[in-house]
Amino acid sequence: MSDTTMAAQTAPRTDEPVLKIRNIESFYGPIMAIRGVSLDLRKGQIVSILGANGAGKTTLMKTISGVMDPEKGKITFEGREIQGMEPHKVVEAGIVHVPEGREVFPLLTVEENLNLGAYTLKDRAQIERDRELVFNYFPILKERRAQEAGTLSGGQQQMLAIGRGLMANPRIMLLDEPSLGLSPLLVKEIFAILKRLNEEQGVTMMLVEQNAQAALNLAHHGYVMEVGRIVMDGPASELMKSEDIQEFYLGGHHDEGGREQRRWKRKKTWR
């Protein structure tokens, strides 16, 4: 299994992004959660969205997947505007959202959960091939296929959530905090599998993460969100070298005495 401590190679690029987001604004009641966000995702690329709690990362995912309607802006997928589209139509179009917190159906078996991921597909042979593909990448799911999902460990439930998303045969996967609540060993394992899925199957991904180290090691390009805005973006390898990213996401900043300063005592100014 590949080592996620190495930065991802440059993704295949096409001239036109497969997903274009332009000046999106979404609200919770009177509160603006994302403010004029614009970004691109190209075929075969992994893009990571970094940011602290409340930065607007999950809101962005929900807006793309149709769970929330934007007040302003455009979301274009393969040349077609999809903002405001019903969530099941977004899935049918080829975008699958693997939500934060896994959200498996606890009383259904592993296999039943996977089958629900394929509800938009009609080709039974394709569904069988997709299921075998999922079992190939997540062999523990094959071993536990008859087990109720609610009895799986957290890491196994995360694998199931990703596998269920793959069953829809997506052209883009939106992954919201796949490392949440998992041990470092499991995070490494799951991110290595995501890397293989991208390299071997060409799965295009947008990844929301607070674990900046893991996210940037996996991604080709990264964006940083803060209070609903994009404040920085660039190739993941370059973001890893940024003083701001190193200071606020990859470890503490040390003062002249060698002691780590507390982040909340310093005001952030993006350079």
XYZ file of N, CA and C in Angstrom:
813
model
N 0.850 -1.189 0.000
C 0.000 0.000 0.000
C 0.886 1.239 0.000
N 0.523 2.249 -0.761
C 1.373 3.419 -0.938
C 1.462 4.232 0.334
N 2.570 4.942 0.479
C 2.843 5.717 1.684
C 2.291 7.117 1.542
N 1.324 7.485 2.397
C 0.702 8.801 2.300
C 1.578 9.905 2.857
N 2.792 9.582 3.308
C 3.681 10.651 3.744
C 4.381 11.317 2.583
N 4.183 10.786 1.373
C 4.760 11.405 0.191
C 3.673 12.176 -0.535
N 4.008 13.361 -1.034
C 3.033 14.182 -1.741
C 2.601 13.497 -3.015
N 1.316 13.711 -3.396
C 0.772 13.111 -4.612
C 1.467 13.687 -5.834
N 1.535 12.864 -6.868
C 2.089 13.323 -8.134
C 1.099 14.246 -8.824
N 1.582 14.967 -9.807
C 0.716 15.886 -10.542
C -0.383 15.107 -11.244
N -1.634 15.540 -11.069
C -2.767 14.847 -11.658
C -2.859 15.154 -13.132
N -3.469 14.233 -13.927
C -3.748 14.552 -15.315
C -4.656 15.769 -15.389
N -4.365 16.679 -16.282
C -5.137 17.907 -16.373
C -5.821 17.998 -17.727
N -6.988 18.568 -17.718
C -7.656 18.947 -18.947
C -7.781 20.457 -18.932
N -7.970 21.035 -20.094
C -8.055 22.493 -20.164
C -9.246 23.029 -19.382
N -10.362 22.312 -19.433
C -11.586 22.782 -18.803
C -11.855 21.999 -17.524
N -12.065 22.658 -16.378
C -12.397 21.930 -15.149
C -13.693 21.140 -15.303
N -13.748 19.972 -14.685
C -14.979 19.185 -14.718
C -16.019 19.805 -13.786
N -15.541 20.479 -12.724
C -16.430 21.166 -11.784
C -15.909 22.586 -11.582
N -16.773 23.549 -11.847
C -16.426 24.960 -11.655
C -17.405 25.591 -10.678
N -16.876 26.223 -9.659
C -17.688 26.935 -8.668
C -17.314 28.404 -8.754
N -18.330 29.255 -8.927
C -18.062 30.668 -9.122
C -18.933 31.523 -8.210
N -18.274 32.211 -7.286
C -18.900 33.233 -6.435
C -20.126 32.726 -5.674
N -20.000 31.527 -5.106
C -21.113 30.918 -4.384
C -21.274 31.561 -3.000
N -22.542 31.856 -2.660
C -22.894 32.312 -1.325
C -24.046 31.462 -0.803
N -23.866 30.892 0.385
C -24.907 30.082 1.021
C -25.122 30.563 2.445
N -26.375 30.440 2.894
C -26.768 30.993 4.196
C -27.432 29.929 5.058
N -27.265 30.081 6.385
C -28.114 29.421 7.374
C -28.988 30.513 7.976
N -30.229 30.616 7.497
C -31.072 31.725 7.927
C -30.438 33.039 7.505
N -30.231 33.966 8.446
C -29.626 35.251 8.087
C -28.096 35.221 8.052
N -27.502 34.077 8.432
C -26.044 34.002 8.570
C -25.424 33.481 7.280
N -24.509 34.280 6.700
C -23.803 33.848 5.500
C -22.689 32.885 5.898
N -22.786 31.639 5.402
C -21.818 30.615 5.785
C -20.649 30.535 4.814
N -20.897 30.723 3.530
C -19.808 30.815 2.556
C -19.994 32.072 1.733
N -18.878 32.751 1.443
C -18.886 34.117 0.929
C -18.107 34.220 -0.373
N -18.798 34.142 -1.478
C -18.154 34.358 -2.767
C -17.066 33.353 -3.095
N -17.300 32.084 -2.790
C -16.301 31.042 -3.004
C -16.236 30.654 -4.480
N -15.025 30.587 -5.012
C -14.782 30.115 -6.382
C -13.630 29.115 -6.345
N -13.801 28.006 -7.048
C -12.713 27.023 -7.162
C -12.972 26.110 -8.350
N -11.929 25.366 -8.740
C -11.990 24.451 -9.876
C -11.546 23.061 -9.452
N -12.132 22.056 -10.108
C -11.717 20.666 -9.927
C -11.629 20.037 -11.311
N -10.461 19.470 -11.631
C -10.254 18.868 -12.940
C -10.332 17.347 -12.869
N -10.622 16.733 -13.997
C -10.765 15.283 -14.074
C -9.467 14.609 -13.630
N -9.597 13.612 -12.754
C -8.443 12.876 -12.269
C -7.692 13.556 -11.149
N -8.202 14.677 -10.664
C -7.517 15.471 -9.654
C -8.103 15.196 -8.268
N -7.263 15.343 -7.240
C -7.738 15.402 -5.864
C -7.495 16.813 -5.368
N -8.554 17.468 -4.931
C -8.471 18.809 -4.359
C -8.856 18.713 -2.893
N -8.039 19.297 -2.023
C -8.332 19.331 -0.595
C -8.768 20.728 -0.182
N -9.800 20.778 0.661
C -10.275 22.032 1.241
C -9.914 22.002 2.719
N -9.034 22.897 3.118
C -8.577 22.946 4.498
C -9.265 24.082 5.244
N -9.329 23.952 6.560
C -9.901 25.018 7.368
C -10.342 24.493 8.715
N -10.455 25.400 9.657
C -10.873 25.034 11.006
C -12.381 24.811 11.053
N -12.891 24.364 12.202
C -14.336 24.255 12.398
C -14.996 25.609 12.150
N -16.116 25.603 11.438
C -16.834 26.839 11.172
C -16.323 27.624 9.989
N -15.343 27.073 9.259
C -14.784 27.797 8.111
C -15.718 27.790 6.906
N -16.670 26.845 6.874
C -17.601 26.755 5.754
C -17.359 25.573 4.840
N -16.479 24.665 5.238
C -16.108 23.545 4.377
C -17.292 22.605 4.122
N -17.971 22.207 5.197
C -19.104 21.291 5.046
C -20.253 21.968 4.315
N -20.461 23.246 4.576
C -21.502 23.989 3.859
C -21.225 23.992 2.366
N -19.970 24.144 1.981
C -19.605 24.096 0.569
C -19.964 22.736 -0.024
N -19.635 21.658 0.678
C -19.972 20.313 0.202
C -21.480 20.148 0.041
N -22.235 20.605 1.032
C -23.692 20.477 0.968
C -24.281 21.290 -0.181
N -23.665 22.422 -0.480
C -24.151 23.259 -1.579
C -23.881 22.590 -2.919
N -22.717 21.970 -3.068
C -22.412 21.265 -4.311
C -23.352 20.085 -4.502
N -23.613 19.335 -3.421
C -24.404 18.102 -3.540
C -25.906 18.334 -3.541
N -26.348 19.593 -3.413
C -27.769 19.897 -3.507
C -28.513 19.865 -2.193
N -27.824 19.579 -1.096
C -28.479 19.576 0.212
C -28.864 20.996 0.615
N -28.055 21.968 0.198
C -28.350 23.387 0.421
C -28.387 24.112 -0.922
N -29.267 25.102 -1.022
C -29.338 25.929 -2.223
C -28.546 27.213 -2.003
N -27.669 27.570 -2.943
C -26.954 28.839 -2.803
C -27.864 30.019 -3.105
N -27.608 31.139 -2.457
C -28.346 32.364 -2.751
C -27.802 33.048 -4.005
N -26.494 32.880 -4.223
C -25.850 33.501 -5.375
C -24.798 32.546 -5.933
N -24.394 32.802 -7.176
C -23.287 32.073 -7.769
C -23.718 30.897 -8.624
N -22.723 30.263 -9.257
C -22.969 29.151 -10.166
C -22.072 27.969 -9.828
N -22.636 26.772 -9.999
C -21.873 25.527 -9.914
C -22.086 24.802 -11.232
N -21.020 24.598 -11.978
C -21.106 23.977 -13.297
C -20.369 22.651 -13.277
N -21.079 21.582 -13.628
C -20.505 20.241 -13.689
C -20.609 19.732 -15.116
N -19.454 19.479 -15.722
C -19.389 19.017 -17.111
C -20.211 19.909 -18.033
N -20.105 21.222 -17.815
C -20.757 22.201 -18.672
C -22.210 22.482 -18.347
N -22.745 21.843 -17.316
C -24.164 21.986 -16.958
C -24.288 22.618 -15.578
N -25.106 23.650 -15.458
C -25.319 24.280 -14.156
C -26.155 23.372 -13.267
N -25.662 23.146 -12.046
C -26.355 22.224 -11.140
C -26.750 22.868 -9.824
N -26.446 24.159 -9.616
C -26.814 24.780 -8.341
C -28.330 24.745 -8.164
N -28.758 24.364 -6.961
C -30.183 24.275 -6.676
C -30.828 22.976 -7.123
N -30.085 22.080 -7.750
C -30.626 20.798 -8.195
C -30.902 19.899 -6.992
N -31.939 19.074 -7.085
C -32.253 18.142 -5.996
C -31.097 17.157 -5.781
N -30.836 16.768 -4.526
C -29.679 15.907 -4.252
C -29.644 14.617 -5.060
N -30.798 13.950 -5.236
C -30.768 12.690 -5.983
C -30.438 12.915 -7.452
N -30.772 14.094 -7.964
C -30.422 14.424 -9.337
C -28.922 14.690 -9.470
N -28.333 15.267 -8.425
C -26.885 15.482 -8.424
C -26.161 14.137 -8.439
N -26.673 13.168 -7.665
C -26.092 11.818 -7.671
C -26.220 11.201 -9.056
N -27.398 11.316 -9.650
C -27.606 10.761 -10.987
C -26.682 11.411 -12.012
N -26.368 12.692 -11.803
C -25.476 13.404 -12.716
C -24.039 12.906 -12.595
N -23.684 12.329 -11.415
C -22.345 11.764 -11.266
C -21.531 12.287 -10.102
N -22.159 13.038 -9.172
C -21.453 13.562 -8.000
C -22.011 12.889 -6.756
N -21.133 12.261 -5.980
C -21.539 11.543 -4.772
C -20.893 12.199 -3.562
N -21.694 12.403 -2.521
C -21.252 13.049 -1.287
C -21.137 11.993 -0.185
N -19.928 11.800 0.329
C -19.708 10.932 1.495
C -19.659 11.866 2.698
N -20.714 11.915 3.511
C -20.837 12.985 4.506
C -19.958 12.784 5.727
N -19.782 13.863 6.461
C -19.086 13.819 7.744
C -19.855 12.913 8.704
N -19.125 12.119 9.475
C -19.771 11.259 10.464
C -20.247 9.932 9.922
N -19.897 9.634 8.667
C -20.111 8.327 8.033
C -21.557 8.063 7.630
N -22.520 8.212 8.567
C -23.943 8.118 8.236
C -24.310 6.810 7.531
N -23.800 5.689 8.029
C -24.244 4.397 7.504
C -25.606 4.058 8.108
N -26.303 3.106 7.497
C -27.580 2.622 8.033
C -27.273 1.506 9.020
N -27.363 1.756 10.329
C -26.796 0.835 11.319
C -27.484 -0.523 11.394
N -28.777 -0.588 11.083
C -29.501 -1.862 11.210
C -29.477 -2.677 9.923
N -28.919 -2.119 8.863
C -28.764 -2.864 7.618
C -27.368 -3.491 7.575
N -27.239 -4.575 6.830
C -25.940 -5.219 6.707
C -25.002 -4.382 5.846
N -23.739 -4.759 5.885
C -22.743 -4.099 5.035
C -23.165 -4.179 3.573
N -23.566 -5.361 3.130
C -23.936 -5.516 1.716
C -25.186 -4.705 1.372
N -26.137 -4.647 2.286
C -27.342 -3.843 2.029
C -26.995 -2.354 1.944
N -26.084 -1.895 2.780
C -25.632 -0.515 2.684
C -24.985 -0.245 1.332
N -24.151 -1.155 0.878
C -23.500 -0.988 -0.419
C -24.529 -0.969 -1.547
N -25.517 -1.844 -1.465
C -26.550 -1.899 -2.512
C -27.324 -0.588 -2.600
N -27.542 0.065 -1.464
C -28.245 1.346 -1.482
C -27.445 2.410 -2.235
N -26.111 2.289 -2.213
C -25.291 3.231 -2.965
C -25.495 3.132 -4.456
N -25.993 2.000 -4.922
C -26.180 1.772 -6.360
C -27.623 1.974 -6.804
N -28.423 2.678 -6.008
C -29.860 2.747 -6.308
C -30.164 3.476 -7.613
N -29.249 4.306 -8.106
C -29.505 5.024 -9.361
C -29.126 4.188 -10.579
N -28.486 3.037 -10.368
C -28.001 2.221 -11.485
C -28.984 1.104 -11.805
N -29.051 0.736 -13.080
C -29.964 -0.321 -13.530
C -29.235 -1.564 -14.026
N -27.981 -1.403 -14.396
C -27.209 -2.502 -14.967
C -26.706 -3.409 -13.843
N -27.322 -4.580 -13.689
C -26.965 -5.476 -12.587
C -25.525 -5.981 -12.700
N -25.083 -6.203 -13.926
C -23.705 -6.661 -14.116
C -22.718 -5.591 -13.652
N -23.041 -4.329 -13.951
C -22.184 -3.229 -13.510
C -22.179 -3.118 -11.988
N -23.346 -3.309 -11.390
C -23.428 -3.250 -9.929
C -22.562 -4.337 -9.303
N -22.596 -5.539 -9.872
C -21.764 -6.635 -9.363
C -20.282 -6.300 -9.502
N -19.904 -5.719 -10.641
C -18.492 -5.356 -10.845
C -18.065 -4.285 -9.843
N -18.965 -3.309 -9.612
C -18.637 -2.247 -8.662
C -18.509 -2.800 -7.249
N -19.375 -3.750 -6.883
C -19.293 -4.346 -5.549
C -17.973 -5.093 -5.376
N -17.574 -5.832 -6.398
C -16.301 -6.546 -6.310
C -15.126 -5.578 -6.247
N -15.247 -4.441 -6.933
C -14.204 -3.420 -6.848
C -14.090 -2.889 -5.420
N -15.237 -2.620 -4.803
C -15.235 -2.148 -3.413
C -14.606 -3.198 -2.503
N -14.968 -4.447 -2.671
C -14.405 -5.510 -1.840
C -12.901 -5.671 -2.078
N -12.455 -5.385 -3.295
C -11.029 -5.470 -3.602
C -10.240 -4.417 -2.821
N -10.789 -3.203 -2.723
C -10.099 -2.132 -2.008
C -10.332 -2.190 -0.502
N -11.480 -2.739 -0.105
C -11.814 -2.838 1.320
C -12.175 -4.294 1.652
N -11.176 -5.182 1.701
C -11.481 -6.614 1.909
C -12.200 -6.899 3.216
N -12.023 -6.048 4.231
C -12.728 -6.272 5.496
C -14.235 -6.192 5.298
N -14.696 -5.407 4.320
C -16.128 -5.309 4.057
C -16.665 -6.614 3.466
N -15.852 -7.279 2.686
C -16.286 -8.575 2.153
C -16.412 -9.591 3.282
N -15.450 -9.546 4.215
C -15.514 -10.461 5.357
C -16.748 -10.194 6.220
N -17.157 -8.920 6.313
C -18.268 -8.533 7.190
C -19.549 -8.242 6.407
N -19.678 -8.736 5.199
C -20.781 -8.339 4.326
C -22.155 -8.646 4.922
N -22.265 -9.656 5.762
C -23.554 -10.016 6.359
C -23.748 -9.414 7.747
N -22.802 -8.612 8.198
C -22.849 -8.024 9.536
C -23.575 -6.684 9.504
N -24.335 -6.393 10.561
C -25.009 -5.101 10.634
C -23.972 -3.983 10.714
N -24.217 -2.907 9.944
C -23.236 -1.825 9.849
C -22.992 -1.146 11.191
N -24.019 -1.105 12.034
C -23.877 -0.445 13.327
C -22.933 -1.147 14.277
N -22.577 -2.389 13.986
C -21.664 -3.137 14.850
C -20.220 -3.057 14.373
N -19.975 -2.368 13.258
C -18.609 -2.205 12.760
C -17.859 -1.170 13.595
N -16.541 -1.226 13.530
C -15.725 -0.193 14.165
C -15.858 1.110 13.380
N -15.374 2.212 13.974
C -15.449 3.497 13.285
C -14.712 3.491 11.956
N -13.535 2.886 11.940
C -12.775 2.827 10.700
C -13.469 2.000 9.637
N -14.066 0.877 10.057
C -14.795 0.037 9.104
C -16.038 0.746 8.584
N -16.707 1.516 9.443
C -17.857 2.289 8.979
C -17.431 3.354 7.969
N -16.258 3.965 8.167
C -15.774 4.938 7.194
C -15.472 4.264 5.865
N -14.890 3.085 5.909
C -14.650 2.333 4.684
C -15.967 2.012 3.986
N -16.972 1.655 4.774
C -18.285 1.345 4.202
C -18.908 2.580 3.559
N -18.773 3.726 4.206
C -19.330 4.956 3.638
C -18.667 5.295 2.305
N -17.351 5.124 2.241
C -16.643 5.378 0.975
C -17.056 4.338 -0.066
N -17.127 3.069 0.356
C -17.540 2.017 -0.565
C -18.944 2.232 -1.099
N -19.849 2.666 -0.233
C -21.228 2.958 -0.678
C -21.219 4.065 -1.718
N -20.363 5.080 -1.528
C -20.247 6.127 -2.528
C -19.729 5.600 -3.856
N -18.754 4.700 -3.791
C -18.209 4.128 -5.026
C -19.240 3.305 -5.780
N -20.209 2.736 -5.079
C -21.236 1.918 -5.729
C -22.099 2.720 -6.690
N -22.107 4.034 -6.554
C -22.866 4.877 -7.482
C -22.086 5.144 -8.761
N -20.876 4.579 -8.850
C -20.030 4.764 -10.035
C -19.849 6.254 -10.336
N -19.367 7.030 -9.345
C -19.347 8.489 -9.492
C -18.221 8.981 -10.390
N -18.440 10.154 -10.954
C -17.374 10.850 -11.670
C -16.642 11.803 -10.732
N -17.311 12.230 -9.651
C -16.668 13.015 -8.603
C -17.144 12.489 -7.254
N -16.200 12.325 -6.318
C -16.551 11.993 -4.942
C -16.229 13.185 -4.057
N -17.213 13.603 -3.255
C -17.031 14.639 -2.240
C -16.878 13.938 -0.896
N -15.735 14.083 -0.264
C -15.432 13.371 0.984
C -15.286 14.380 2.112
N -16.189 14.307 3.083
C -16.218 15.278 4.172
C -15.620 14.662 5.435
N -14.436 15.106 5.801
C -13.743 14.698 7.029
C -13.628 13.174 7.172
N -13.031 12.488 6.193
C -12.923 11.025 6.325
C -12.032 10.572 7.476
N -11.198 11.468 8.019
C -10.327 11.069 9.131
C -10.966 11.290 10.491
N -12.161 11.851 10.529
C -12.774 12.257 11.794
C -12.944 11.078 12.752
N -12.372 11.215 13.946
C -12.541 10.224 14.991
C -11.749 8.945 14.811
N -10.835 8.919 13.844
C -10.076 7.699 13.578
C -8.654 7.813 14.124
N -8.073 6.666 14.437
C -6.693 6.627 14.906
C -5.748 6.991 13.761
N -4.538 7.475 14.072
C -3.577 7.789 13.011
C -3.297 6.618 12.077
N -3.277 5.403 12.605
C -3.026 4.232 11.772
C -4.150 4.023 10.762
N -5.397 4.163 11.220
C -6.530 4.014 10.314
C -6.592 5.138 9.296
N -6.254 6.352 9.717
C -6.217 7.479 8.780
C -5.227 7.186 7.664
N -4.054 6.709 8.038
C -3.038 6.382 7.038
C -3.545 5.313 6.078
N -4.214 4.290 6.612
C -4.725 3.202 5.775
C -5.791 3.701 4.800
N -6.736 4.484 5.306
C -7.827 4.952 4.455
C -7.332 5.940 3.401
N -6.419 6.819 3.777
C -5.897 7.773 2.802
C -5.051 7.082 1.744
N -4.373 6.031 2.116
C -3.620 5.257 1.128
C -4.571 4.604 0.122
N -5.719 4.130 0.598
C -6.707 3.537 -0.311
C -7.297 4.599 -1.229
N -7.571 5.788 -0.695
C -8.061 6.880 -1.539
C -7.052 7.222 -2.626
N -5.779 7.227 -2.269
C -4.725 7.498 -3.251
C -4.733 6.443 -4.349
N -4.879 5.178 -3.968
C -4.933 4.099 -4.963
C -6.154 4.244 -5.862
N -7.300 4.578 -5.286
C -8.512 4.747 -6.089
C -8.330 5.848 -7.127
N -7.647 6.917 -6.737
C -7.391 7.999 -7.680
C -6.420 7.567 -8.766
N -5.331 6.907 -8.383
C -4.295 6.550 -9.344
C -4.686 5.378 -10.232
N -5.385 4.400 -9.662
C -5.696 3.180 -10.402
C -7.045 3.232 -11.110
N -8.017 3.927 -10.517
C -9.360 3.986 -11.092
C -9.688 5.365 -11.656
N -8.826 6.345 -11.429
C -9.064 7.690 -11.953
C -10.189 8.434 -11.270
N -10.491 8.079 -10.007
C -11.593 8.726 -9.301
C -11.195 10.165 -8.951
N -12.011 11.119 -9.387
C -11.802 12.529 -9.088
C -12.406 12.822 -7.725
N -11.681 13.554 -6.874
C -12.129 13.743 -5.495
C -11.984 15.188 -5.048
N -12.947 15.615 -4.222
C -12.816 16.833 -3.435
C -12.900 16.419 -1.979
N -11.885 16.797 -1.219
C -11.712 16.300 0.139
C -11.711 17.462 1.117
N -12.632 17.429 2.077
C -12.654 18.417 3.157
C -11.966 17.790 4.361
N -11.003 18.512 4.944
C -10.229 17.938 6.044
C -9.716 19.011 6.993
N -9.667 18.648 8.286
C -8.908 19.435 9.254
C -7.503 18.870 9.427
N -7.322 17.607 9.059
C -6.004 16.978 9.118
C -5.218 17.419 7.884
N -4.582 18.591 8.002
C -3.930 19.200 6.841
C -2.778 18.358 6.322
N -2.041 17.741 7.219
C -0.897 16.933 6.797
C -1.353 15.810 5.875
N -2.351 15.043 6.311
C -2.848 13.931 5.500
C -3.480 14.432 4.205
N -4.242 15.521 4.295
C -4.953 16.032 3.119
C -3.994 16.531 2.050
N -2.970 17.273 2.444
C -2.038 17.812 1.456
C -1.110 16.736 0.905
N -0.792 15.722 1.712
C -0.017 14.598 1.189
C -0.779 13.859 0.098
N -2.098 13.815 0.216
C -2.932 13.102 -0.747
C -3.249 13.933 -1.982
N -3.421 15.238 -1.802
C -4.012 16.090 -2.846
C -2.993 16.539 -3.883
N -3.551 16.968 -5.038
C -2.768 17.639 -6.065
C -2.833 19.158 -5.896
N -3.985 19.643 -5.425
C -4.191 21.079 -5.270
C -4.966 21.295 -3.977
N -4.747 22.431 -3.345
C -5.433 22.709 -2.091
C -5.980 24.118 -2.033
N -7.058 24.263 -1.268
C -7.653 25.558 -0.962
C -7.766 25.674 0.546
N -7.597 26.871 1.059
C -7.763 27.122 2.489
C -8.968 28.035 2.674
N -9.904 27.605 3.525
C -11.081 28.409 3.835
C -10.986 28.961 5.241
N -11.435 30.191 5.399
C -11.514 30.816 6.712
C -12.722 31.741 6.718
N -13.569 31.586 7.723
C -14.828 32.334 7.863
C -15.568 32.465 6.535
N -15.697 31.334 5.832
C -16.521 31.288 4.630
C -15.855 31.753 3.359
N -14.574 32.127 3.425
C -13.881 32.629 2.239
C -12.703 31.722 1.890
N -12.336 31.721 0.593
C -11.072 31.124 0.192
C -9.984 32.169 0.415
N -9.012 31.840 1.262
C -7.960 32.807 1.583
C -6.617 32.432 0.967
N -6.501 31.201 0.457
C -5.247 30.770 -0.149
C -5.521 29.534 -0.988
N -4.797 29.376 -2.085
C -4.852 28.119 -2.824
C -3.562 27.953 -3.607
N -3.330 26.731 -4.071
C -2.138 26.445 -4.848
C -1.883 24.952 -4.889
N -0.860 24.527 -5.647
C -0.483 23.113 -5.646
C -0.188 22.644 -4.226
N -0.604 21.427 -3.911
C -0.451 20.925 -2.545
C 1.002 20.947 -2.097
N 1.917 20.625 -3.004
C 3.333 20.609 -2.639
C 3.826 21.986 -2.243
N 3.274 23.037 -2.864
C 3.668 24.400 -2.515
C 3.014 24.852 -1.209
N 1.757 24.461 -1.003
C 1.089 24.819 0.243
C 1.805 24.202 1.442
N 2.361 22.999 1.253
C 3.087 22.345 2.341
C 4.274 23.189 2.798
N 4.830 23.981 1.878
C 6.007 24.799 2.191
C 5.633 26.183 2.711
N 4.346 26.555 2.626
C 3.914 27.881 3.030
C 4.096 28.085 4.524
N 4.625 29.230 4.919
C 4.795 29.532 6.340
C 3.450 29.555 7.058
N 2.430 30.115 6.403
C 1.111 30.172 7.023
C 0.561 28.780 7.281
N 0.649 27.900 6.283
C 0.122 26.545 6.432
C 0.911 25.797 7.503
N 2.224 25.918 7.476
C 3.035 25.234 8.483
C 2.702 25.728 9.884
N 2.484 27.026 10.012
C 2.257 27.609 11.332
C 0.890 27.260 11.896
N -0.134 27.321 11.039
C -1.496 27.200 11.545
C -2.131 25.830 11.325
N -1.552 25.002 10.440
C -2.182 23.713 10.163
C -1.242 22.529 10.333
N 0.062 22.736 10.228
C 0.987 21.607 10.269
C 1.838 21.581 11.529
N 1.561 22.484 12.475
C 2.328 22.459 13.712
C 2.445 23.840 14.305
N 2.980 23.898 15.518
C 3.065 25.152 16.244
C 4.191 26.035 15.766
N 4.038 27.320 15.983
C 5.077 28.313 15.743
C 5.795 28.560 17.063
N 7.099 28.663 16.992
C 7.867 28.822 18.230
C 8.443 30.226 18.333
N 8.418 30.781 19.540
C 8.986 32.101 19.754
C 10.495 31.985 19.951
N 11.149 33.119 20.247
C 12.598 33.129 20.352
C 13.085 32.255 21.491
N 12.265 32.078 22.497
C 12.658 31.240 23.624
C 12.426 29.770 23.375
N 11.902 29.425 22.183
C 11.683 28.030 21.837
C 10.360 27.478 22.308
N 9.550 28.309 22.972
C 8.254 27.824 23.459
C 7.183 28.031 22.403
N 6.285 27.068 22.296
C 5.205 27.171 21.309
C 4.198 28.224 21.748
N 3.887 29.135 20.844
C 2.868 30.138 21.137
C 1.493 29.527 20.940
N 0.556 29.938 21.764
C -0.811 29.458 21.612
C -1.464 30.179 20.446
N -2.080 29.387 19.543
C -2.628 29.956 18.321
C -3.671 31.020 18.604
N -4.491 30.766 19.612
C -5.600 31.692 19.845
C -5.137 33.015 20.450
N -3.853 33.132 20.795
C -3.335 34.394 21.302
C -2.691 35.231 20.202
N -2.664 34.695 18.974
C -2.072 35.432 17.871
C -3.135 35.699 16.810
N -3.159 36.884 16.286
C -4.095 37.236 15.228
C -3.528 36.770 13.895
N -4.367 36.110 13.094
C -3.903 35.602 11.808
C -3.989 36.692 10.756
N -2.880 36.910 10.026
C -2.883 37.792 8.865
C -2.321 36.999 7.694
N -3.170 36.721 6.694
C -2.708 35.928 5.554
C -1.785 36.767 4.687
N -0.637 36.188 4.366
C 0.383 36.910 3.616
C 0.049 36.908 2.133
